[in-house]
């Protein structure tokens, strides 16, 4: 049996194939949960490896590659049926097994090779994009979608969402005008493309168009706020726009309504909440109690310290913002201990942690201890390498704002002025920028 893109499937069940297609659409569009459709596909053909593979890949992504019992079970279920699966599905399992071992670069290479033979494999494209973003590999975010999109029919239901992926990759590579054009084209075809909304939000924030950004998110809110996996992240972007306008009370209200409590579903949502609260903390806002509450709902598992640099950094920020300096020092020590283990060297995160994340985290500890000068020196030295931490340009801007705050506290007025000069040239003037210049 073949799917609607003429790709061979490892099932003879039409019901299983249809359910898997529904799950694929939900994964690529990030609208709704794929779980019910995956359950239906597994029930219709329990021997088919593909639905458990889809589930395992999604859970690995949500957990930044950390393995839990349900992910292990999905990988085992996929492995049981893999010998009878088509080569394309077998290659996906090889990629996920590499991820489970922490070898993200190897997984992305499997998917890139797979896309040469199967340019219609939307999941290979989606997952390779997601993992390259997590490891700070920016050029493929632009080139990979460009290499396969001409092979796709514009009538395919997934096509607008792949345009959204392409738009996001363009803006991460600072091709903002083209990114906005591609994203608007996707939304003209299909009004509910959360990733296209996200791409334009990134463009507007990076250019300082905070009023345009607020209006943009409100204009498209019906398409992302209720049933999208990107909902919390887009509320975070709304918070960034209000922060740029220096509407601090508005940011607090937004956090209460959309970035706290049960609104936070997974690690990515919690990291967004930490990142916005840290920005408020840098401005002198009292957010300690909020971060204490966040820690209670999102405890730092020291057994997982050192597995993902981007995650480790946000846990540290949460601990420092909650005034848990001793726990923060212990967290950094656990990250360092894992980085010293010989068996950790094969993991993609290993070199990033040793060469970038640990210097950044130690700089943050220096700042928390009151040594802003040492923090400035360490942050400046690591600054060219921040993209390796993963995340988007805007997510990493948190470190730029931290360096600006450290320069103000040191005080190092020449550095402070230079950092703000660069910021002023990169984006339009805003109340936040004027506030930073005055303080």
GROMACS .gro file of C-alpha atoms in nm:
model
  439
    1UNK     CA    1   0.000   0.000   0.000
    2UNK     CA    2   0.112   0.356  -0.073
    3UNK     CA    3   0.024   0.688   0.083
    4UNK     CA    4  -0.118   0.985  -0.105
    5UNK     CA    5   0.238   1.092  -0.197
    6UNK     CA    6   0.310   0.751  -0.353
    7UNK     CA    7   0.538   0.643  -0.069
    8UNK     CA    8   0.530   0.275   0.020
    9UNK     CA    9   0.376   0.192   0.358
   10UNK     CA   10   0.440  -0.112   0.574
   11UNK     CA   11   0.070  -0.194   0.614
   12UNK     CA   12  -0.210  -0.343   0.408
   13UNK     CA   13  -0.476  -0.181   0.628
   14UNK     CA   14  -0.651   0.121   0.478
   15UNK     CA   15  -0.781   0.217   0.823
   16UNK     CA   16  -0.428   0.215   0.965
   17UNK     CA   17  -0.293   0.415   0.671
   18UNK     CA   18  -0.569   0.677   0.699
   19UNK     CA   19  -0.516   0.714   1.074
   20UNK     CA   20  -0.140   0.751   1.023
   21UNK     CA   21  -0.201   1.023   0.763
   22UNK     CA   22  -0.419   1.210   1.014
   23UNK     CA   23  -0.144   1.179   1.276
   24UNK     CA   24   0.113   1.302   1.024
   25UNK     CA   25  -0.097   1.609   0.946
   26UNK     CA   26  -0.129   1.687   1.317
   27UNK     CA   27   0.244   1.650   1.373
   28UNK     CA   28   0.343   1.867   1.078
   29UNK     CA   29   0.072   2.131   1.127
   30UNK     CA   30   0.107   2.131   1.508
   31UNK     CA   31  -0.271   2.153   1.529
   32UNK     CA   32  -0.429   1.914   1.775
   33UNK     CA   33  -0.277   1.603   1.925
   34UNK     CA   34  -0.171   1.305   1.712
   35UNK     CA   35  -0.225   1.058   1.997
   36UNK     CA   36  -0.580   0.947   1.914
   37UNK     CA   37  -0.495   0.891   1.548
   38UNK     CA   38  -0.181   0.698   1.644
   39UNK     CA   39  -0.386   0.478   1.877
   40UNK     CA   40  -0.628   0.410   1.591
   41UNK     CA   41  -0.343   0.322   1.354
   42UNK     CA   42  -0.188   0.084   1.607
   43UNK     CA   43  -0.525  -0.081   1.671
   44UNK     CA   44  -0.594  -0.125   1.299
   45UNK     CA   45  -0.255  -0.289   1.237
   46UNK     CA   46  -0.064  -0.378   1.556
   47UNK     CA   47   0.228  -0.518   1.354
   48UNK     CA   48   0.297  -0.195   1.163
   49UNK     CA   49   0.612  -0.024   1.286
   50UNK     CA   50   0.530   0.324   1.155
   51UNK     CA   51   0.274   0.447   1.415
   52UNK     CA   52   0.497   0.354   1.713
   53UNK     CA   53   0.786   0.520   1.530
   54UNK     CA   54   0.586   0.840   1.492
   55UNK     CA   55   0.498   0.832   1.861
   56UNK     CA   56   0.856   0.765   1.971
   57UNK     CA   57   0.992   1.044   1.752
   58UNK     CA   58   0.740   1.294   1.884
   59UNK     CA   59   0.815   1.205   2.245
   60UNK     CA   60   1.190   1.224   2.193
   61UNK     CA   61   1.139   1.570   2.047
   62UNK     CA   62   0.920   1.686   2.335
   63UNK     CA   63   1.177   1.563   2.587
   64UNK     CA   64   1.485   1.696   2.404
   65UNK     CA   65   1.602   1.340   2.345
   66UNK     CA   66   1.567   1.229   2.706
   67UNK     CA   67   1.427   0.876   2.732
   68UNK     CA   68   1.131   0.785   2.951
   69UNK     CA   69   0.943   0.457   2.982
   70UNK     CA   70   0.674   0.543   2.726
   71UNK     CA   71   0.932   0.646   2.465
   72UNK     CA   72   1.131   0.329   2.523
   73UNK     CA   73   0.811   0.125   2.487
   74UNK     CA   74   0.730   0.296   2.156
   75UNK     CA   75   1.081   0.227   2.024
   76UNK     CA   76   1.054  -0.138   2.127
   77UNK     CA   77   0.714  -0.167   1.956
   78UNK     CA   78   0.855  -0.015   1.639
   79UNK     CA   79   1.157  -0.246   1.647
   80UNK     CA   80   0.937  -0.556   1.666
   81UNK     CA   81   0.781  -0.487   1.328
   82UNK     CA   82   1.072  -0.321   1.156
   83UNK     CA   83   1.206  -0.622   0.963
   84UNK     CA   84   0.890  -0.629   0.751
   85UNK     CA   85   0.885  -0.251   0.707
   86UNK     CA   86   0.985  -0.067   0.387
   87UNK     CA   87   1.342   0.070   0.385
   88UNK     CA   88   1.213   0.426   0.438
   89UNK     CA   89   1.054   0.331   0.769
   90UNK     CA   90   1.364   0.133   0.869
   91UNK     CA   91   1.578   0.441   0.812
   92UNK     CA   92   1.352   0.642   1.040
   93UNK     CA   93   1.407   0.387   1.316
   94UNK     CA   94   1.784   0.416   1.267
   95UNK     CA   95   1.755   0.794   1.309
   96UNK     CA   96   1.548   0.761   1.626
   97UNK     CA   97   1.789   0.507   1.772
   98UNK     CA   98   2.071   0.755   1.711
   99UNK     CA   99   1.868   1.022   1.892
  100UNK     CA  100   1.807   0.788   2.184
  101UNK     CA  101   2.186   0.758   2.213
  102UNK     CA  102   2.225   1.136   2.206
  103UNK     CA  103   2.372   1.141   1.854
  104UNK     CA  104   2.160   1.420   1.706
  105UNK     CA  105   2.398   1.496   1.419
  106UNK     CA  106   2.388   1.133   1.308
  107UNK     CA  107   2.007   1.133   1.317
  108UNK     CA  108   1.987   1.446   1.103
  109UNK     CA  109   2.229   1.292   0.854
  110UNK     CA  110   2.002   0.986   0.822
  111UNK     CA  111   1.704   1.213   0.753
  112UNK     CA  112   1.897   1.425   0.503
  113UNK     CA  113   2.001   1.115   0.311
  114UNK     CA  114   1.645   0.984   0.329
  115UNK     CA  115   1.507   1.308   0.183
  116UNK     CA  116   1.730   1.272  -0.123
  117UNK     CA  117   1.547   0.948  -0.204
  118UNK     CA  118   1.208   1.047  -0.060
  119UNK     CA  119   1.156   1.425  -0.090
  120UNK     CA  120   0.790   1.379   0.008
  121UNK     CA  121   0.877   1.240   0.351
  122UNK     CA  122   0.732   1.522   0.559
  123UNK     CA  123   0.832   1.366   0.889
  124UNK     CA  124   1.198   1.341   0.788
  125UNK     CA  125   1.186   1.711   0.700
  126UNK     CA  126   1.001   1.809   1.017
  127UNK     CA  127   1.225   1.617   1.254
  128UNK     CA  128   1.552   1.715   1.086
  129UNK     CA  129   1.446   2.081   1.107
  130UNK     CA  130   1.351   2.048   1.472
  131UNK     CA  131   1.675   1.881   1.577
  132UNK     CA  132   1.895   2.116   1.377
  133UNK     CA  133   1.726   2.407   1.554
  134UNK     CA  134   1.797   2.241   1.887
  135UNK     CA  135   2.167   2.205   1.807
  136UNK     CA  136   2.213   2.548   1.649
  137UNK     CA  137   2.270   2.427   1.292
  138UNK     CA  138   2.110   2.721   1.113
  139UNK     CA  139   2.197   2.692   0.738
  140UNK     CA  140   2.008   2.360   0.689
  141UNK     CA  141   1.693   2.522   0.827
  142UNK     CA  142   1.686   2.726   0.507
  143UNK     CA  143   1.838   2.488   0.253
  144UNK     CA  144   1.664   2.163   0.349
  145UNK     CA  145   1.304   2.279   0.281
  146UNK     CA  146   1.421   2.457  -0.034
  147UNK     CA  147   1.563   2.130  -0.167
  148UNK     CA  148   1.235   1.940  -0.137
  149UNK     CA  149   0.952   2.193  -0.170
  150UNK     CA  150   0.961   2.209  -0.554
  151UNK     CA  151   0.879   1.836  -0.552
  152UNK     CA  152   0.554   1.895  -0.364
  153UNK     CA  153   0.213   1.973  -0.510
  154UNK     CA  154   0.073   2.304  -0.383
  155UNK     CA  155  -0.257   2.117  -0.348
  156UNK     CA  156  -0.117   1.882  -0.084
  157UNK     CA  157  -0.273   1.959   0.258
  158UNK     CA  158   0.075   1.963   0.412
  159UNK     CA  159   0.220   2.212   0.162
  160UNK     CA  160   0.125   2.536   0.347
  161UNK     CA  161   0.276   2.396   0.666
  162UNK     CA  162   0.600   2.311   0.487
  163UNK     CA  163   0.606   2.669   0.360
  164UNK     CA  164   0.580   2.769   0.725
  165UNK     CA  165   0.884   2.553   0.801
  166UNK     CA  166   1.072   2.717   0.515
  167UNK     CA  167   0.976   3.067   0.631
  168UNK     CA  168   1.100   2.992   0.980
  169UNK     CA  169   1.431   2.865   0.840
  170UNK     CA  170   1.470   3.176   0.629
  171UNK     CA  171   1.426   3.411   0.924
  172UNK     CA  172   1.668   3.211   1.139
  173UNK     CA  173   1.922   3.278   0.862
  174UNK     CA  174   1.836   3.650   0.871
  175UNK     CA  175   1.653   3.655   0.539
  176UNK     CA  176   1.366   3.839   0.700
  177UNK     CA  177   1.195   3.991   0.395
  178UNK     CA  178   1.178   3.659   0.212
  179UNK     CA  179   1.067   3.481   0.531
  180UNK     CA  180   0.775   3.719   0.576
  181UNK     CA  181   0.674   3.685   0.210
  182UNK     CA  182   0.678   3.303   0.221
  183UNK     CA  183   0.485   3.293   0.549
  184UNK     CA  184   0.219   3.531   0.421
  185UNK     CA  185   0.189   3.317   0.107
  186UNK     CA  186   0.128   3.009   0.322
  187UNK     CA  187  -0.142   3.187   0.519
  188UNK     CA  188  -0.307   3.311   0.200
  189UNK     CA  189  -0.343   2.946   0.098
  190UNK     CA  190  -0.451   2.816   0.439
  191UNK     CA  191  -0.551   3.052   0.723
  192UNK     CA  192  -0.447   2.813   1.001
  193UNK     CA  193  -0.070   2.766   0.969
  194UNK     CA  194   0.071   2.836   1.318
  195UNK     CA  195   0.432   2.800   1.205
  196UNK     CA  196   0.385   3.070   0.941
  197UNK     CA  197   0.237   3.299   1.207
  198UNK     CA  198   0.542   3.219   1.420
  199UNK     CA  199   0.787   3.301   1.141
  200UNK     CA  200   0.640   3.648   1.089
  201UNK     CA  201   0.633   3.708   1.465
  202UNK     CA  202   1.006   3.632   1.473
  203UNK     CA  203   1.070   3.875   1.188
  204UNK     CA  204   0.872   4.153   1.355
  205UNK     CA  205   1.037   4.105   1.695
  206UNK     CA  206   1.388   4.094   1.549
  207UNK     CA  207   1.315   4.421   1.367
  208UNK     CA  208   1.160   4.588   1.673
  209UNK     CA  209   0.812   4.610   1.512
  210UNK     CA  210   0.641   4.545   1.844
  211UNK     CA  211   0.307   4.711   1.766
  212UNK     CA  212   0.289   4.533   1.430
  213UNK     CA  213   0.373   4.208   1.607
  214UNK     CA  214   0.099   4.246   1.865
  215UNK     CA  215  -0.153   4.321   1.590
  216UNK     CA  216  -0.026   4.027   1.383
  217UNK     CA  217  -0.072   3.775   1.661
  218UNK     CA  218  -0.416   3.910   1.746
  219UNK     CA  219  -0.518   3.901   1.380
  220UNK     CA  220  -0.434   3.530   1.358
  221UNK     CA  221  -0.517   3.433   1.716
  222UNK     CA  222  -0.812   3.214   1.621
  223UNK     CA  223  -0.575   2.994   1.423
  224UNK     CA  224  -0.323   2.925   1.700
  225UNK     CA  225  -0.452   3.001   2.049
  226UNK     CA  226  -0.690   2.711   2.112
  227UNK     CA  227  -0.563   2.392   1.952
  228UNK     CA  228  -0.201   2.440   1.853
  229UNK     CA  229   0.111   2.294   2.010
  230UNK     CA  230   0.263   2.638   1.947
  231UNK     CA  231   0.002   2.825   2.154
  232UNK     CA  232   0.215   2.883   2.464
  233UNK     CA  233   0.513   2.978   2.249
  234UNK     CA  234   0.310   3.233   2.055
  235UNK     CA  235   0.180   3.378   2.383
  236UNK     CA  236   0.548   3.407   2.477
  237UNK     CA  237   0.601   3.608   2.160
  238UNK     CA  238   0.307   3.829   2.256
  239UNK     CA  239   0.486   3.880   2.588
  240UNK     CA  240   0.805   3.982   2.406
  241UNK     CA  241   0.613   4.241   2.206
  242UNK     CA  242   0.458   4.385   2.524
  243UNK     CA  243   0.800   4.382   2.690
  244UNK     CA  244   0.947   4.577   2.397
  245UNK     CA  245   0.668   4.832   2.454
  246UNK     CA  246   0.767   4.834   2.825
  247UNK     CA  247   0.413   4.730   2.916
  248UNK     CA  248   0.534   4.539   3.221
  249UNK     CA  249   0.193   4.506   3.385
  250UNK     CA  250   0.064   4.364   3.057
  251UNK     CA  251   0.344   4.107   3.056
  252UNK     CA  252   0.258   4.003   3.412
  253UNK     CA  253  -0.109   3.961   3.318
  254UNK     CA  254  -0.015   3.757   3.013
  255UNK     CA  255   0.204   3.525   3.221
  256UNK     CA  256  -0.078   3.473   3.471
  257UNK     CA  257  -0.326   3.390   3.196
  258UNK     CA  258  -0.118   3.191   2.949
  259UNK     CA  259   0.227   3.098   3.084
  260UNK     CA  260   0.165   2.956   3.428
  261UNK     CA  261  -0.006   2.665   3.599
  262UNK     CA  262  -0.192   2.417   3.382
  263UNK     CA  263  -0.130   2.628   3.070
  264UNK     CA  264   0.226   2.491   3.071
  265UNK     CA  265   0.220   2.141   2.924
  266UNK     CA  266   0.579   2.034   2.856
  267UNK     CA  267   0.940   2.139   2.894
  268UNK     CA  268   0.926   2.384   2.602
  269UNK     CA  269   0.634   2.573   2.762
  270UNK     CA  270   0.813   2.588   3.097
  271UNK     CA  271   1.129   2.716   2.931
  272UNK     CA  272   0.929   2.993   2.764
  273UNK     CA  273   0.784   3.094   3.100
  274UNK     CA  274   1.132   3.100   3.257
  275UNK     CA  275   1.272   3.302   2.967
  276UNK     CA  276   1.004   3.571   2.994
  277UNK     CA  277   1.031   3.588   3.373
  278UNK     CA  278   1.410   3.618   3.349
  279UNK     CA  279   1.373   3.915   3.116
  280UNK     CA  280   1.149   4.079   3.376
  281UNK     CA  281   1.403   3.992   3.645
  282UNK     CA  282   1.676   4.171   3.448
  283UNK     CA  283   1.456   4.481   3.448
  284UNK     CA  284   1.429   4.471   3.827
  285UNK     CA  285   1.081   4.323   3.845
  286UNK     CA  286   1.008   4.102   4.147
  287UNK     CA  287   0.937   3.764   3.990
  288UNK     CA  288   1.098   3.542   4.253
  289UNK     CA  289   0.769   3.404   4.386
  290UNK     CA  290   0.654   3.317   4.035
  291UNK     CA  291   0.978   3.129   3.967
  292UNK     CA  292   0.950   2.944   4.299
  293UNK     CA  293   0.603   2.828   4.190
  294UNK     CA  294   0.741   2.729   3.851
  295UNK     CA  295   1.017   2.524   4.014
  296UNK     CA  296   0.761   2.340   4.225
  297UNK     CA  297   0.570   2.236   3.914
  298UNK     CA  298   0.884   2.174   3.705
  299UNK     CA  299   1.145   2.034   3.944
  300UNK     CA  300   1.506   2.023   3.831
  301UNK     CA  301   1.590   1.654   3.789
  302UNK     CA  302   1.961   1.641   3.868
  303UNK     CA  303   1.983   1.300   3.704
  304UNK     CA  304   1.909   1.470   3.370
  305UNK     CA  305   2.158   1.754   3.414
  306UNK     CA  306   2.394   1.776   3.119
  307UNK     CA  307   2.172   1.601   2.864
  308UNK     CA  308   2.062   1.915   2.677
  309UNK     CA  309   2.249   2.245   2.699
  310UNK     CA  310   1.949   2.460   2.609
  311UNK     CA  311   1.736   2.290   2.875
  312UNK     CA  312   2.016   2.304   3.134
  313UNK     CA  313   2.052   2.678   3.083
  314UNK     CA  314   1.683   2.745   3.144
  315UNK     CA  315   1.677   2.529   3.456
  316UNK     CA  316   1.969   2.734   3.588
  317UNK     CA  317   1.789   3.062   3.512
  318UNK     CA  318   1.484   2.937   3.699
  319UNK     CA  319   1.694   2.843   4.003
  320UNK     CA  320   1.879   3.176   4.004
  321UNK     CA  321   1.563   3.379   3.958
  322UNK     CA  322   1.406   3.189   4.248
  323UNK     CA  323   1.709   3.283   4.463
  324UNK     CA  324   1.820   2.920   4.491
  325UNK     CA  325   2.192   2.986   4.454
  326UNK     CA  326   2.307   2.668   4.632
  327UNK     CA  327   2.083   2.451   4.415
  328UNK     CA  328   2.200   2.644   4.109
  329UNK     CA  329   2.564   2.575   4.193
  330UNK     CA  330   2.482   2.208   4.244
  331UNK     CA  331   2.302   2.198   3.908
  332UNK     CA  332   2.605   2.340   3.725
  333UNK     CA  333   2.829   2.094   3.907
  334UNK     CA  334   2.611   1.804   3.789
  335UNK     CA  335   2.621   1.934   3.432
  336UNK     CA  336   3.001   1.954   3.454
  337UNK     CA  337   3.026   1.605   3.604
  338UNK     CA  338   2.839   1.451   3.311
  339UNK     CA  339   3.055   1.644   3.064
  340UNK     CA  340   3.363   1.486   3.223
  341UNK     CA  341   3.241   1.130   3.169
  342UNK     CA  342   3.418   0.948   2.886
  343UNK     CA  343   3.099   0.775   2.773
  344UNK     CA  344   2.933   1.114   2.725
  345UNK     CA  345   3.178   1.211   2.449
  346UNK     CA  346   2.979   1.039   2.172
  347UNK     CA  347   2.672   1.253   2.240
  348UNK     CA  348   2.616   1.564   2.027
  349UNK     CA  349   2.552   1.771   2.338
  350UNK     CA  350   2.891   1.687   2.491
  351UNK     CA  351   3.113   1.940   2.314
  352UNK     CA  352   2.847   2.212   2.330
  353UNK     CA  353   2.818   2.171   2.705
  354UNK     CA  354   3.193   2.176   2.766
  355UNK     CA  355   3.277   2.458   2.525
  356UNK     CA  356   2.973   2.687   2.546
  357UNK     CA  357   2.707   2.598   2.802
  358UNK     CA  358   2.932   2.559   3.106
  359UNK     CA  359   3.115   2.892   3.048
  360UNK     CA  360   2.777   3.065   3.009
  361UNK     CA  361   2.633   2.901   3.319
  362UNK     CA  362   2.941   2.986   3.526
  363UNK     CA  363   2.907   3.347   3.408
  364UNK     CA  364   2.548   3.348   3.531
  365UNK     CA  365   2.663   3.214   3.868
  366UNK     CA  366   2.919   3.496   3.888
  367UNK     CA  367   2.647   3.749   3.818
  368UNK     CA  368   2.424   3.597   4.087
  369UNK     CA  369   2.712   3.622   4.337
  370UNK     CA  370   2.747   3.992   4.257
  371UNK     CA  371   3.054   3.973   4.033
  372UNK     CA  372   2.907   4.135   3.723
  373UNK     CA  373   3.254   4.212   3.585
  374UNK     CA  374   3.347   3.843   3.573
  375UNK     CA  375   3.010   3.770   3.416
  376UNK     CA  376   3.078   4.028   3.144
  377UNK     CA  377   3.416   3.878   3.062
  378UNK     CA  378   3.286   3.522   3.040
  379UNK     CA  379   2.974   3.612   2.844
  380UNK     CA  380   3.170   3.820   2.594
  381UNK     CA  381   3.417   3.535   2.540
  382UNK     CA  382   3.138   3.285   2.473
  383UNK     CA  383   2.915   3.519   2.274
  384UNK     CA  384   3.027   3.415   1.921
  385UNK     CA  385   2.941   3.056   2.007
  386UNK     CA  386   2.592   3.106   2.155
  387UNK     CA  387   2.413   2.968   1.845
  388UNK     CA  388   2.556   2.626   1.931
  389UNK     CA  389   2.335   2.622   2.241
  390UNK     CA  390   2.036   2.577   2.013
  391UNK     CA  391   1.706   2.759   2.006
  392UNK     CA  392   1.607   3.050   1.789
  393UNK     CA  393   1.774   3.388   1.754
  394UNK     CA  394   1.507   3.541   1.977
  395UNK     CA  395   1.541   3.273   2.242
  396UNK     CA  396   1.915   3.335   2.257
  397UNK     CA  397   1.855   3.711   2.277
  398UNK     CA  398   1.798   3.642   2.644
  399UNK     CA  399   2.176   3.608   2.678
  400UNK     CA  400   2.232   3.935   2.494
  401UNK     CA  401   1.999   4.110   2.739
  402UNK     CA  402   2.180   3.942   3.028
  403UNK     CA  403   2.514   4.072   2.901
  404UNK     CA  404   2.367   4.422   2.870
  405UNK     CA  405   2.243   4.400   3.230
  406UNK     CA  406   2.581   4.272   3.351
  407UNK     CA  407   2.761   4.559   3.175
  408UNK     CA  408   2.529   4.807   3.346
  409UNK     CA  409   2.590   4.651   3.688
  410UNK     CA  410   2.969   4.605   3.660
  411UNK     CA  411   2.967   4.894   3.563
  412UNK     CA  412   3.136   4.886   3.224
  413UNK     CA  413   2.986   5.191   3.048
  414UNK     CA  414   3.186   5.154   2.726
  415UNK     CA  415   3.071   4.794   2.681
  416UNK     CA  416   2.716   4.888   2.777
  417UNK     CA  417   2.711   5.166   2.517
  418UNK     CA  418   2.859   4.940   2.246
  419UNK     CA  419   2.602   4.666   2.305
  420UNK     CA  420   2.315   4.914   2.288
  421UNK     CA  421   2.459   5.077   1.976
  422UNK     CA  422   2.449   4.740   1.801
  423UNK     CA  423   2.095   4.678   1.921
  424UNK     CA  424   1.982   5.021   1.801
  425UNK     CA  425   2.110   4.954   1.449
  426UNK     CA  426   1.954   4.607   1.434
  427UNK     CA  427   1.600   4.704   1.528
  428UNK     CA  428   1.368   5.001   1.550
  429UNK     CA  429   1.379   5.217   1.862
  430UNK     CA  430   1.144   5.101   2.134
  431UNK     CA  431   1.052   5.197   2.491
  432UNK     CA  432   1.255   4.898   2.614
  433UNK     CA  433   1.565   5.011   2.425
  434UNK     CA  434   1.529   5.365   2.559
  435UNK     CA  435   1.492   5.222   2.911
  436UNK     CA  436   1.808   5.014   2.871
  437UNK     CA  437   1.996   5.321   2.745
  438UNK     CA  438   1.884   5.520   3.049
  439UNK     CA  439   1.979   5.249   3.298
   0.00000   0.00000   0.00000
